[in-house]
Coordinates of C-alpha atoms and ligand atoms in Angstrom, one line a residue:
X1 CA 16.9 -1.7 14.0
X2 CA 14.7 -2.2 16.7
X3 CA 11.7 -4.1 15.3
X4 CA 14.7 -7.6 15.8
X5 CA 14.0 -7.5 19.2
X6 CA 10.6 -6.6 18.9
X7 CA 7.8 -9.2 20.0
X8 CA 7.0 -10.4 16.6
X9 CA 4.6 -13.4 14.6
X10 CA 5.9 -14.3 11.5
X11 CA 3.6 -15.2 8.4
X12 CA 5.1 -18.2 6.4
X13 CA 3.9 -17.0 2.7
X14 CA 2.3 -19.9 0.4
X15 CA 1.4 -17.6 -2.1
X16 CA -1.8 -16.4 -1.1
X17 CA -3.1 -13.1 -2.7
X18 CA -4.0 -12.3 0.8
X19 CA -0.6 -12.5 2.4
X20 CA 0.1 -9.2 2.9
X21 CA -3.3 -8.8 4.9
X22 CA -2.5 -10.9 7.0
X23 CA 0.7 -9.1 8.4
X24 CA -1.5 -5.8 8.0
X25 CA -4.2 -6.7 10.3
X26 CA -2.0 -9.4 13.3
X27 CA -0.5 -5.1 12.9
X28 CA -3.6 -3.4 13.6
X29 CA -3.8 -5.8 16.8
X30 CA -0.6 -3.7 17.8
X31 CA 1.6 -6.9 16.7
X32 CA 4.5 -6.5 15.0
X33 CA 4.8 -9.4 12.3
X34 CA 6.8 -10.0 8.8
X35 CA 6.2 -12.1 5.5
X36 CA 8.7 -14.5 4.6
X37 CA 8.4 -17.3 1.7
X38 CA 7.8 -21.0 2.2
X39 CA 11.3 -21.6 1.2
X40 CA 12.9 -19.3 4.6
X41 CA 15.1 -22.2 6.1
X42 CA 13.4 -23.6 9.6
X43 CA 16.9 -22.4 11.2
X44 CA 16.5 -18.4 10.2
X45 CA 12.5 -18.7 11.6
X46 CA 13.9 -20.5 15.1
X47 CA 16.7 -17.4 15.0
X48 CA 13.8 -14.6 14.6
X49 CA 12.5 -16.3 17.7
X50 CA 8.8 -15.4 17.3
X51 CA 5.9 -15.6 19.5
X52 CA 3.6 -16.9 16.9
X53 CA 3.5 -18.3 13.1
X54 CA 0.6 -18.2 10.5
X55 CA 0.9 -19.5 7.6
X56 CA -0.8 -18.1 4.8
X57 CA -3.3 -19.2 1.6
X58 CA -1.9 -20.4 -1.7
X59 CA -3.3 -21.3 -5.1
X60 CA -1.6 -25.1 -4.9
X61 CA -3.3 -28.6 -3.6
X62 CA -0.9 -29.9 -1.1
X63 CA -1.0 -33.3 -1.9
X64 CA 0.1 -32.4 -5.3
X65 CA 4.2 -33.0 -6.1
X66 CA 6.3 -30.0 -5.8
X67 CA 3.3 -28.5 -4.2
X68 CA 5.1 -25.3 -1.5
X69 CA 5.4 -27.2 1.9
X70 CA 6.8 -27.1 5.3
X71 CA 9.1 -29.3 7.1
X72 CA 7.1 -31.4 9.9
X73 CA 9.3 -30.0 12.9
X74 CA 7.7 -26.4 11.9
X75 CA 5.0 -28.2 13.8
X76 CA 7.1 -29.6 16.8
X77 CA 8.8 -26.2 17.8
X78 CA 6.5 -25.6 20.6
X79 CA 5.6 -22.0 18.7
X80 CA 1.8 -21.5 18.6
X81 CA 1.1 -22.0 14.9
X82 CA -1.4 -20.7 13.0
X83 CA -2.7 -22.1 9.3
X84 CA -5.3 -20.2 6.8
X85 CA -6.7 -22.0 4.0
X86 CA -3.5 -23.9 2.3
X87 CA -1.7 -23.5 5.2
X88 CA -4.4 -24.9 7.4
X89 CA -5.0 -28.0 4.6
X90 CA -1.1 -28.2 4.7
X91 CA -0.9 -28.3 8.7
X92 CA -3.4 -31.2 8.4
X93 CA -1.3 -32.6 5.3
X94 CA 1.8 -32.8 6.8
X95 CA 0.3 -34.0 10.1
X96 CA -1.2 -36.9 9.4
X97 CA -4.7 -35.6 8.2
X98 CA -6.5 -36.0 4.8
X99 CA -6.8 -33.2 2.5
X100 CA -8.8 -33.8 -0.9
X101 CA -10.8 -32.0 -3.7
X102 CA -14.1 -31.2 -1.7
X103 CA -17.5 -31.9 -3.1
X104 CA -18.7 -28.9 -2.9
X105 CA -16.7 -25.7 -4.1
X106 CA -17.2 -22.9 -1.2
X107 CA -16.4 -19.6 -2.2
X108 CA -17.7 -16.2 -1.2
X109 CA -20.0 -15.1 2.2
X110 CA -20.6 -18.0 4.1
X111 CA -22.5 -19.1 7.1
X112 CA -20.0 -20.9 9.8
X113 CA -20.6 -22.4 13.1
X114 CA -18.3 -22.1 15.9
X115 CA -17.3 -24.2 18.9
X116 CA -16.4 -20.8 21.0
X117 CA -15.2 -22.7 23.5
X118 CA -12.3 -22.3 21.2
X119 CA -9.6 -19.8 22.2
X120 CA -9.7 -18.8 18.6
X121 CA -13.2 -18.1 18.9
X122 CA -13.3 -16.6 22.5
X123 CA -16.7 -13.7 22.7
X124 CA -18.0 -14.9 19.6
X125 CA -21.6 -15.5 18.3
X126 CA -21.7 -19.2 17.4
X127 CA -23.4 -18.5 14.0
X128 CA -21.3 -16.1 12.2
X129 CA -20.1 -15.1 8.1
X130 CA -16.9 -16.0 6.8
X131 CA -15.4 -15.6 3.8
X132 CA -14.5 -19.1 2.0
X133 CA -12.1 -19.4 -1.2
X134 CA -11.4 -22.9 -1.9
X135 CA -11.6 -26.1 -3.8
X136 CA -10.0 -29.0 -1.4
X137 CA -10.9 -29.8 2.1
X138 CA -9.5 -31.4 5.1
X139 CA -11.8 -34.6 4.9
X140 CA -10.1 -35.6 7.8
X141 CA -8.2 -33.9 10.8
X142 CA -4.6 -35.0 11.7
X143 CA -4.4 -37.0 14.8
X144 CA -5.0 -35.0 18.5
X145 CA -6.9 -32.2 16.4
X146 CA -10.8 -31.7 16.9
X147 CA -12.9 -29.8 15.2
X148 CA -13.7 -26.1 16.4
X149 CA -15.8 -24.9 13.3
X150 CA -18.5 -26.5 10.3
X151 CA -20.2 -25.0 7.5
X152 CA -23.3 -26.8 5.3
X153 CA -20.5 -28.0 2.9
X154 CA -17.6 -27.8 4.6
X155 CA -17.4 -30.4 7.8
X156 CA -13.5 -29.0 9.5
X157 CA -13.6 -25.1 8.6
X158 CA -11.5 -24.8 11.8
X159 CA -10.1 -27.4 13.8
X160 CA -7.1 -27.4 16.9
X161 CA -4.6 -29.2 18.9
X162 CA -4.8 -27.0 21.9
X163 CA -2.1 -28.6 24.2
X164 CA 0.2 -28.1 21.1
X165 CA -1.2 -24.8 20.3
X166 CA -1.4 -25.7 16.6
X167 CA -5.0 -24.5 15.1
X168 CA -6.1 -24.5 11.1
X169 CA -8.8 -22.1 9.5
X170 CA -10.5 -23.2 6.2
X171 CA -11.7 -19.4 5.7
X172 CA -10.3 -16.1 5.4
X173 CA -10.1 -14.1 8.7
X174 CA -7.7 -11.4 7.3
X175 CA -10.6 -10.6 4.5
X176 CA -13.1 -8.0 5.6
X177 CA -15.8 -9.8 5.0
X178 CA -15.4 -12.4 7.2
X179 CA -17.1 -10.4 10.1
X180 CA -15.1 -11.4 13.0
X181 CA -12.0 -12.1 11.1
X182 CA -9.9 -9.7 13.0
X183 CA -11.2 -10.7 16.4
X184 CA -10.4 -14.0 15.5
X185 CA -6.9 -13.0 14.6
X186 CA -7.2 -11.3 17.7
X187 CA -7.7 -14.1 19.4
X188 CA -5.0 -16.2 18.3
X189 CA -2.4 -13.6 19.1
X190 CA -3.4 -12.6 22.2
X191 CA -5.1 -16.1 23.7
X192 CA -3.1 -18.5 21.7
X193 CA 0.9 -16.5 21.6
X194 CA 0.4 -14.2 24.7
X195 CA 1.6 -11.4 22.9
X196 CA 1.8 -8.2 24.8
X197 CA 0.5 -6.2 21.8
X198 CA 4.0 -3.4 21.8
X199 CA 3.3 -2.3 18.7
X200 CA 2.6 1.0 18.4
X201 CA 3.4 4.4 16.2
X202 CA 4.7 6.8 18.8
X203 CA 6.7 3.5 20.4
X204 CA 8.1 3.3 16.5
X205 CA 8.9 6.8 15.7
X206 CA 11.1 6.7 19.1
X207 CA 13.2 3.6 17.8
X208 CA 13.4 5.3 14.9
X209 CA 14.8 8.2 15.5
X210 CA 17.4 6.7 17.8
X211 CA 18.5 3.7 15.3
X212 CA 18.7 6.7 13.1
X213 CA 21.2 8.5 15.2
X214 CA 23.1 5.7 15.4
X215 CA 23.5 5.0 12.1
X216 CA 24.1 8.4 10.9
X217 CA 26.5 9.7 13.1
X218 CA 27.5 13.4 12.2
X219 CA 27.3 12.1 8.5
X220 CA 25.3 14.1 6.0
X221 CA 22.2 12.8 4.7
X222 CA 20.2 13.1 0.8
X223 CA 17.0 12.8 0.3
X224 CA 14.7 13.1 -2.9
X225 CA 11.3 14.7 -1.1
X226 CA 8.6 14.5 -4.1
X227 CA 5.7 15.7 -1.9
X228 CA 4.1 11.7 -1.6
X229 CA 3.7 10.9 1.8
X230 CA 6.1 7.8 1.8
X231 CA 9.3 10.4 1.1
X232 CA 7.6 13.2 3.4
X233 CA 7.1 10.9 6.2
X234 CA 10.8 9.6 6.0
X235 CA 11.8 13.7 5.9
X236 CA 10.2 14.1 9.0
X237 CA 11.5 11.5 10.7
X238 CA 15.3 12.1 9.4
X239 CA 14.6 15.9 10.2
X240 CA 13.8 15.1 13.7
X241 CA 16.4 12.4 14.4
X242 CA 19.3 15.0 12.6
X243 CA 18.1 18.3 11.9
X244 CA 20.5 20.1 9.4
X245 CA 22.7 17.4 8.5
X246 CA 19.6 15.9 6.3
X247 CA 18.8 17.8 2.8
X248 CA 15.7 17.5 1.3
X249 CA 15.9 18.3 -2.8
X250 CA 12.2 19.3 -4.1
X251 CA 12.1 19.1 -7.6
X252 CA 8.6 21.1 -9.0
X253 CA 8.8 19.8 -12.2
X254 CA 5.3 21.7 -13.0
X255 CA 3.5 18.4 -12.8
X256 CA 2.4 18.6 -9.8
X257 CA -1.3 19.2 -8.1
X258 CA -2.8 22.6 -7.7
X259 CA -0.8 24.3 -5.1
X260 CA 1.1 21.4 -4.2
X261 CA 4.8 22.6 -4.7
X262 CA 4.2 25.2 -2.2
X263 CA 2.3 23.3 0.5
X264 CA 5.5 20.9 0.4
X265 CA 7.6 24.0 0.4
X266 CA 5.5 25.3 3.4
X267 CA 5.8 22.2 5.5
X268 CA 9.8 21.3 5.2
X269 CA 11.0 25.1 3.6
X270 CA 12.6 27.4 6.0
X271 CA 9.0 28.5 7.4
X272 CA 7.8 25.3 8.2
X273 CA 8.4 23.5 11.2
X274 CA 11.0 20.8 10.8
X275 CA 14.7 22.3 10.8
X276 CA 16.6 20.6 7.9
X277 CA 18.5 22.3 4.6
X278 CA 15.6 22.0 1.7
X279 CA 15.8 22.9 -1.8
X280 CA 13.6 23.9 -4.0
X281 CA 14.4 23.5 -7.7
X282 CA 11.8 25.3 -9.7
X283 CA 12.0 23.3 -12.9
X284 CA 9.0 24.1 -14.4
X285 CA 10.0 25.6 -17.8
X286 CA 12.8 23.4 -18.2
X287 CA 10.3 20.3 -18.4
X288 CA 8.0 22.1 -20.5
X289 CA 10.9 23.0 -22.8
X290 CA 11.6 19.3 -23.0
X291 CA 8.1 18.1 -23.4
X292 CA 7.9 20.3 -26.1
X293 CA 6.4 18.3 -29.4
X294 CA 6.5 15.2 -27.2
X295 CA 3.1 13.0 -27.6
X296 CA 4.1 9.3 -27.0
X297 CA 3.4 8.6 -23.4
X298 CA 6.3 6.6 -23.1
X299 CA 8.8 9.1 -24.6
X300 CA 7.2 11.9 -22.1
X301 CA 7.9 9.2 -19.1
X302 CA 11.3 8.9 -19.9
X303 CA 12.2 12.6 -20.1
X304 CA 10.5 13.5 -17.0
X305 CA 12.6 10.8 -15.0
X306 CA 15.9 11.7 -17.0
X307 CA 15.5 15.3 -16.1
X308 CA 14.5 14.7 -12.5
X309 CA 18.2 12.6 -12.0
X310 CA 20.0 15.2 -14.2
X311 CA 18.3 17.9 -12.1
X312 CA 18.7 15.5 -8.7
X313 CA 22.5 15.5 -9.6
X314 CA 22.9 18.8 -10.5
X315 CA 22.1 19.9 -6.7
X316 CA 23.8 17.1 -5.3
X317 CA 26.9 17.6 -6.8
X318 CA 26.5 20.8 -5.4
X319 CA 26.0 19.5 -1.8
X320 CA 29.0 17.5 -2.3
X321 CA 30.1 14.3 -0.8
X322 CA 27.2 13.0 1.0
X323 CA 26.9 9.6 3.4
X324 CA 23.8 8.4 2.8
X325 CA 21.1 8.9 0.4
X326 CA 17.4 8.6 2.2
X327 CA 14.6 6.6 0.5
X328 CA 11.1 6.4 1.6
X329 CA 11.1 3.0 0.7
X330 CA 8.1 1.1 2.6
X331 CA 7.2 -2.6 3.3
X332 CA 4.7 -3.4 0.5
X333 CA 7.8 -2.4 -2.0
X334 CA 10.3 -4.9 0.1
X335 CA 7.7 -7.9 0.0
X336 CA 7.2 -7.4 -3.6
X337 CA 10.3 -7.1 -4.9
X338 CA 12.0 -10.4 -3.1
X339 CA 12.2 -10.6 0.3
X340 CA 9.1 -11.6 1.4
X341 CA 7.7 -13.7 -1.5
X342 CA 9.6 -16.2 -3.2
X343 CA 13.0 -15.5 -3.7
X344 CA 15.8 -14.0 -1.1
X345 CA 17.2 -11.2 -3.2
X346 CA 16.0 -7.7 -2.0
X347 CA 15.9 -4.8 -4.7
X348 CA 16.4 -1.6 -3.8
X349 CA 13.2 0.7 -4.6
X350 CA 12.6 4.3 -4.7
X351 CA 9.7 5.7 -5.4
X352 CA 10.9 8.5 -6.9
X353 CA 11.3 7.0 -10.3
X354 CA 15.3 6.0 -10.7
X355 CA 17.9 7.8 -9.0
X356 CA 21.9 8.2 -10.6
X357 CA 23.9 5.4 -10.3
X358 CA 26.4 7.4 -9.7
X359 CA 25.6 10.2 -7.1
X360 CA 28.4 10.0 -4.5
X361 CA 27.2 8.4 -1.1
X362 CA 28.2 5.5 0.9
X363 CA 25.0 3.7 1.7
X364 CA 21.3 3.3 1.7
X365 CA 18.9 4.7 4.9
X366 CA 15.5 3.4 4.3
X367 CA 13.8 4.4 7.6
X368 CA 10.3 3.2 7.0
X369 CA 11.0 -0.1 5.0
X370 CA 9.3 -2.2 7.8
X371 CA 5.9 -0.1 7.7
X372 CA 2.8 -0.7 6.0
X373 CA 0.9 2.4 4.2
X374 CA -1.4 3.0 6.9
X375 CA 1.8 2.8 9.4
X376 CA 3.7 5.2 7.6
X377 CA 0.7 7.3 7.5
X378 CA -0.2 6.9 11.6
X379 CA 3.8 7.4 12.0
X380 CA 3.2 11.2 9.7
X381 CA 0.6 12.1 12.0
X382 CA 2.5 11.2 15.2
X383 CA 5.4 13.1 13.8
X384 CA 3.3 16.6 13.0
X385 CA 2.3 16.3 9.6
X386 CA -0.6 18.1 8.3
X387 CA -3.5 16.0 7.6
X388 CA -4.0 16.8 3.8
X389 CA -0.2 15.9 3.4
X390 CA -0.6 12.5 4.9
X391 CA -3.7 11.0 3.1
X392 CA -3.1 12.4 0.0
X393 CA -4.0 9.9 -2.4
X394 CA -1.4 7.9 -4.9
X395 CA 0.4 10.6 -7.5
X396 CA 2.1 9.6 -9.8
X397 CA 5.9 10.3 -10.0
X398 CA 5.7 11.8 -13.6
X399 CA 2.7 13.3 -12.0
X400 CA 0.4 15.6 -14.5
X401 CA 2.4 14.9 -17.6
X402 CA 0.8 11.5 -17.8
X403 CA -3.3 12.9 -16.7
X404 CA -2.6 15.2 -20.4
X405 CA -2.8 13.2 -23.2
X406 CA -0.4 14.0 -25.6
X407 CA 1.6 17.0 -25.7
X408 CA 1.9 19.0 -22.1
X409 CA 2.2 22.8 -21.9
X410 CA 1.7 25.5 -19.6
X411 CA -1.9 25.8 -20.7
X412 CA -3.1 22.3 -20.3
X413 CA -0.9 21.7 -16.9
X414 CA -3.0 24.7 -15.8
X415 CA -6.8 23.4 -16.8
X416 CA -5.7 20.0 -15.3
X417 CA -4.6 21.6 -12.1
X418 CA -8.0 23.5 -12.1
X419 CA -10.5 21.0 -12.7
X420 CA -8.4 18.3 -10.6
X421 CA -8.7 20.8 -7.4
X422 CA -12.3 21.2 -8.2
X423 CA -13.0 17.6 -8.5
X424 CA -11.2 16.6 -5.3
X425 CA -13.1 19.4 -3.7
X426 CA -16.4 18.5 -4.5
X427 CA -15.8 14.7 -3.5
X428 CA -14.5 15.4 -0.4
X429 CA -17.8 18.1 0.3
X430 CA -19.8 14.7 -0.7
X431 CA -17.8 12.4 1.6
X432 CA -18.1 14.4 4.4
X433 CA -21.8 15.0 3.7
X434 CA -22.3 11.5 3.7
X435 CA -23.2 11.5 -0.3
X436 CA -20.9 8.6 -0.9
X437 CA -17.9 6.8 0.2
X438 CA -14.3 8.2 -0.6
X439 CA -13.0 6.4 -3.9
X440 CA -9.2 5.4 -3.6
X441 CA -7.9 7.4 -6.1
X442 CA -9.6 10.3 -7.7
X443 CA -8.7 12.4 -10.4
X444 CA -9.1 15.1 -13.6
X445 CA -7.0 13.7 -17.0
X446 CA -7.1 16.2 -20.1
X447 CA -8.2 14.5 -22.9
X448 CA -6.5 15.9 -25.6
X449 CA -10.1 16.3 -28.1
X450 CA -11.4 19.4 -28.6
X451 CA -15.1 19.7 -29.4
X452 CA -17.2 22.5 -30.5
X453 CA -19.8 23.7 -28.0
X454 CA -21.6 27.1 -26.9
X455 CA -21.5 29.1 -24.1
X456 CA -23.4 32.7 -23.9
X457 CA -23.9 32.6 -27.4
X458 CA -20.2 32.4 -28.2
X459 CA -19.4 29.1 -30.3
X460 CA -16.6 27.5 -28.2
X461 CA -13.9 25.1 -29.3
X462 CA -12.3 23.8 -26.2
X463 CA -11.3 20.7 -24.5
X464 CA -12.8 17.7 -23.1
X465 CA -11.8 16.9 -19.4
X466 CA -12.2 13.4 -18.2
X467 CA -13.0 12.7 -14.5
X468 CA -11.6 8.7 -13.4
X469 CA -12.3 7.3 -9.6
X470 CA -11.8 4.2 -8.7
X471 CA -11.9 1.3 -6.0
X472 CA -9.2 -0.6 -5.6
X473 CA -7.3 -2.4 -2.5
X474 CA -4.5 -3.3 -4.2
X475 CA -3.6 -0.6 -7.2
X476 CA -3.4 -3.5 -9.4
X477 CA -6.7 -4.6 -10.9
X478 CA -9.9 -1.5 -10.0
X479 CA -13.4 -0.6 -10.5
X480 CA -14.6 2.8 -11.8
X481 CA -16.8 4.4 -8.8
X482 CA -20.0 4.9 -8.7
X483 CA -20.3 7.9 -8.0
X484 CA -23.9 10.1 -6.8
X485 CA -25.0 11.6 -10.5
X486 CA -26.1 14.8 -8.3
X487 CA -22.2 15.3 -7.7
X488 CA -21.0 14.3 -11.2
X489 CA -23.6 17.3 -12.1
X490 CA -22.1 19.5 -9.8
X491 CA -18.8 18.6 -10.7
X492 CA -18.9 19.3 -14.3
X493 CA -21.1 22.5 -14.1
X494 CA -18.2 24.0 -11.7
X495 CA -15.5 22.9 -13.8
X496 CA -17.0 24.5 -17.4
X497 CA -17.8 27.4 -15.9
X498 CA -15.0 28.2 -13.8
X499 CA -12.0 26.1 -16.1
X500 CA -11.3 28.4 -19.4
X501 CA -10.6 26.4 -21.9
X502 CA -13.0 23.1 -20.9
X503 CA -16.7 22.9 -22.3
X504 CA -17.2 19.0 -22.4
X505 CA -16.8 16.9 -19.5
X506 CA -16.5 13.0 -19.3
X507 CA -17.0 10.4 -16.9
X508 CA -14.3 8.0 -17.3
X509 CA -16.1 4.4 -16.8
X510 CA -13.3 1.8 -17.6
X511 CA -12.2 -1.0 -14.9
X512 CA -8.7 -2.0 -14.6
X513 CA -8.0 -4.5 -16.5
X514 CA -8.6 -3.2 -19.7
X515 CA -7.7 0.0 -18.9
X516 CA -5.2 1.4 -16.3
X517 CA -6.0 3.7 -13.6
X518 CA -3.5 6.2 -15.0
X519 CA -4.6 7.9 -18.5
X520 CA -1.1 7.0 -19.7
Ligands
XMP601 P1 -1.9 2.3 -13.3 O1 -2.0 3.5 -14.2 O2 -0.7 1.5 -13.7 O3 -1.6 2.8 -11.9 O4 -3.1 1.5 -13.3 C1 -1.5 2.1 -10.7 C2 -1.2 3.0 -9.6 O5 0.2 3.4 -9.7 C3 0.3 4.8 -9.8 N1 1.2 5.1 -10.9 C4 2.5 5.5 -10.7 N2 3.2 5.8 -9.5 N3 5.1 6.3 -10.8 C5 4.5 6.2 -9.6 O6 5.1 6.5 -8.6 C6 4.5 6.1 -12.0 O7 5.1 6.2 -13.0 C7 3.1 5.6 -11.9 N4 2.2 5.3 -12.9 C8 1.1 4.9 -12.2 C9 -1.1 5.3 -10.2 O8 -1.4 6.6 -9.7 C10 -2.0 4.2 -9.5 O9 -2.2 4.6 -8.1

């Protein structure tokens, strides 16, 4: 691919919950730049030839035993290296400096000042907030390294060697609330590596669309569209590089948002605008025939995955031999499943929920496996995609059948669909209003209790819809949003009067941990 000969700073992974920040924001300075683990052998870095290093946080004490560490001629390379928290203690570690458990604890906001004579700190206030997370120190600096950067507690919270380019930060700069972290990060790839800053979307899309080529030939391509933007961004892209040889198979299972099988079908179907084969496969009754009776989430899971490979296979074996099957596979899967973190071994993901192991093609295209979420998403818009398409929020691949409790049917698909459409539209009216901030992911769930209530005299006995938004950065751990009450009210007045079937409407309040963002 292309991105091997692009300029590129590499970030040496320690184990830092932060590390994939890192590579995220030396990206948003139009930087290319990849994760690889501590253990990466100093021969494949010197082969990637890049223009910069950083290495990242980690939960360890360096001067511990088996603690992760660096070889010392990391450090002798003549590459402008960067260290952040345990890398920076590390740098100092394996230098010659002391690092040891600091008298104070710093974490959280706090007040730094800077020598901005520094090229790290180029254009900076010298008073300025950082975000500290740690428990040793560097008591001392290695030999040829001053110090570029104090707190109250913390005497080296930055210090450099600039004739060898080598500079350590104590704090955070990839974390948003260090204020000037990204101009800091700035700083050192631009000041400190040179870089030309090549990085950009329309410059990717190009590359991508020739490597395609390439690769593809006059071969036939597969791909399983669900409607997420990760597998509608790769369509577009295939679609432009090779037009009709790619096929797109759309499964509606009848899970699936309010409208949503035929905005897909209205982008990549034969009046959209991108010229590929797509297939529709209307599936709805032959889910809810299998859901049928089913109640345990896990069991409902597992059926709609089964069916979407027998129903994938069905159509393919159709299409016949094909040479490659298409995945919308992006970077955050690749680092977490191997390559970037601790071990070498790189799983292939899908995000379509298991795909046969057995559907006749010859190898793997994953076009977008070197692009972050918002990449992918700034690559959709640069390749035409309609704007509600390409910020749609997480969905589920079992979609629906896991926001119903317990049995799914026509019915309940149907009130979900309602009330999630008027939810989404109401918090979007309040975003844009200025009410509140967007949560990350918003939705309706159908509880499946029934409760007695009235309406125009009539006694009612109908269900109980349950409304869930969260923040989260990373999907993994959230906090239920807080959202205006004047919109809540709204909210629920829309959806019992205009939802049949709904007369009670909850707020769902639970964090993640205990609970999950999903309902099942
Ligand atoms: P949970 O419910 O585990 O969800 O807190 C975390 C994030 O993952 C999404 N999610 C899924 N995505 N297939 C997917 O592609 C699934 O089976 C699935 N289950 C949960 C969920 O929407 C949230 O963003």
């Amino acid at each position: 691919m292309a991105q091997e000969t692009q300029e590129k700073v590499i970030v040496i992974d320690f184990g830092g919950q932060y590390n994939q920040l890192v590579a995220r924001r030396v990206r948003e300075c139009s930087v290319y730049c990849e994760i690889y683990s501590y253990r990466t052998p100093l021969e494949k870095i010197k082969e990637m030839n890049p223009v910069g290093i950083i290495l990242t946080g980690g939960p360890n004490s360096c001067y511990e035993e088996g603690a992760p560490t660096y070889t010392k001629e990391l450090f002798e390379l003549g590459i402008p290296i960067l260290g952040l928290c345990y890398g920076a203690q590390l740098m100092q570690h394996v230098l010659g400096g002391k690092v040891e458990k600091a008298p104070v604890r710093e974490y959280g906001k706090t007040e730094t000042f800077l020598n901005t004579e520094s090229p790290l700190f180029q254009g900076l206030e010298e008073q300025t907030i950082v975000w500290m997370s740690h428990f040793d120190y560097i008591s001392q600096t290695a030999p040829g390294f001053s110090i570029c950067a104090h707190t109250n507690d913390c005497p080296v919270a930055a210090c450099e060697n600039r004739e060898k380019n080598l500079y350590a930060i104590q704090f955070h700069p990839e974390v948003l609330h260090t204020v000037r972290g990204k101009e800091i990060l700035s700083n050192f790839v631009y000041n400190v590596c040179h870089c030309s800053g090549s990085w950009r979307m329309d410059s990717f899309v190009e590359s991508a669309i020739q490597s395609i080529r390439e690769k593809v030939g006059d071969g036939k391509v597969l791909l399983a569209l669900s409607g997420g933007v990760d597998s509608s961004v790769a369509a577009a892209l295939l679609a432009k590089a090779i037009g009709k040889q790619l096929t797109c198979v759309f499964v509606d299972h009848g899970l699936l948002r309010k409208n949503e099988g035929d905005e897909v079908e209205g982008v990549f179907g034969p009046n959209g605008e991108f010229d590929l084969n797509f297939i529709r496969v209307n599936a709805q009754e032959r889910y809810y025939s299998k859901l049928a009776g089913v109640e345990e989430p896990e069991s409902k899971r597992k059926i709609i995955g089964e069916e979407f490979i027998r129903i994938f296979e069905e159509e393919a074996k159709k299409i016949g031999a094909v040479d490659f099957l298409a995945q919308g596979t992006i970077y955050p899967d690749v680092v977490e499943s191997g390559l970037g973190g601790e071990s070498a071994v790189i799983k292939s993901h899908h995000n379509v929920g298991g795909l046969p192991d057995f559907v006749d093609f010859k190898e793997i295209i994953e076009p977008l496996r070197d692009l972050f979420k918002d990449e992918v998403r700034k690559a959709g818009l640069e390749l035409g995609l309609p704007e509600y398409l390409v910020f749609r929020q997480p969905f589920p691949g079992p979609g629906l059948g896991i926001r119903i409790i317990g049995e799914v049917n026509a019915e309940k698909v149907a009130i979900v669909q309602d009330a999630d459409y008027i939810y989404r539209e109401e918090i979007k009216k309040a975003v844009k209003e200025g009410l509140m901030e967007e949560p990350n992911q918003y939705f309706a769930a159908l509880t499946n209790m029934r409760s007695v209530g009235v309406m125009g005299d009539e006694r009612t006995y109908d269900y109980a819809v349950a409304l869930r938004a969260v923040r989260t950065i990373d999907f993994m751990t959230a906090e239920a949003a807080e959202l205006p009450w004047s919109v809540v009210q709204t909210v629920m007045s829309r959806i019992i009067n205009e939802v049949k079937g709904v007369n009670r409407v909850f707020y769902d309040l639970t964090s993640k941990p205990p609970g999950t963002i999903e309902m099942e």
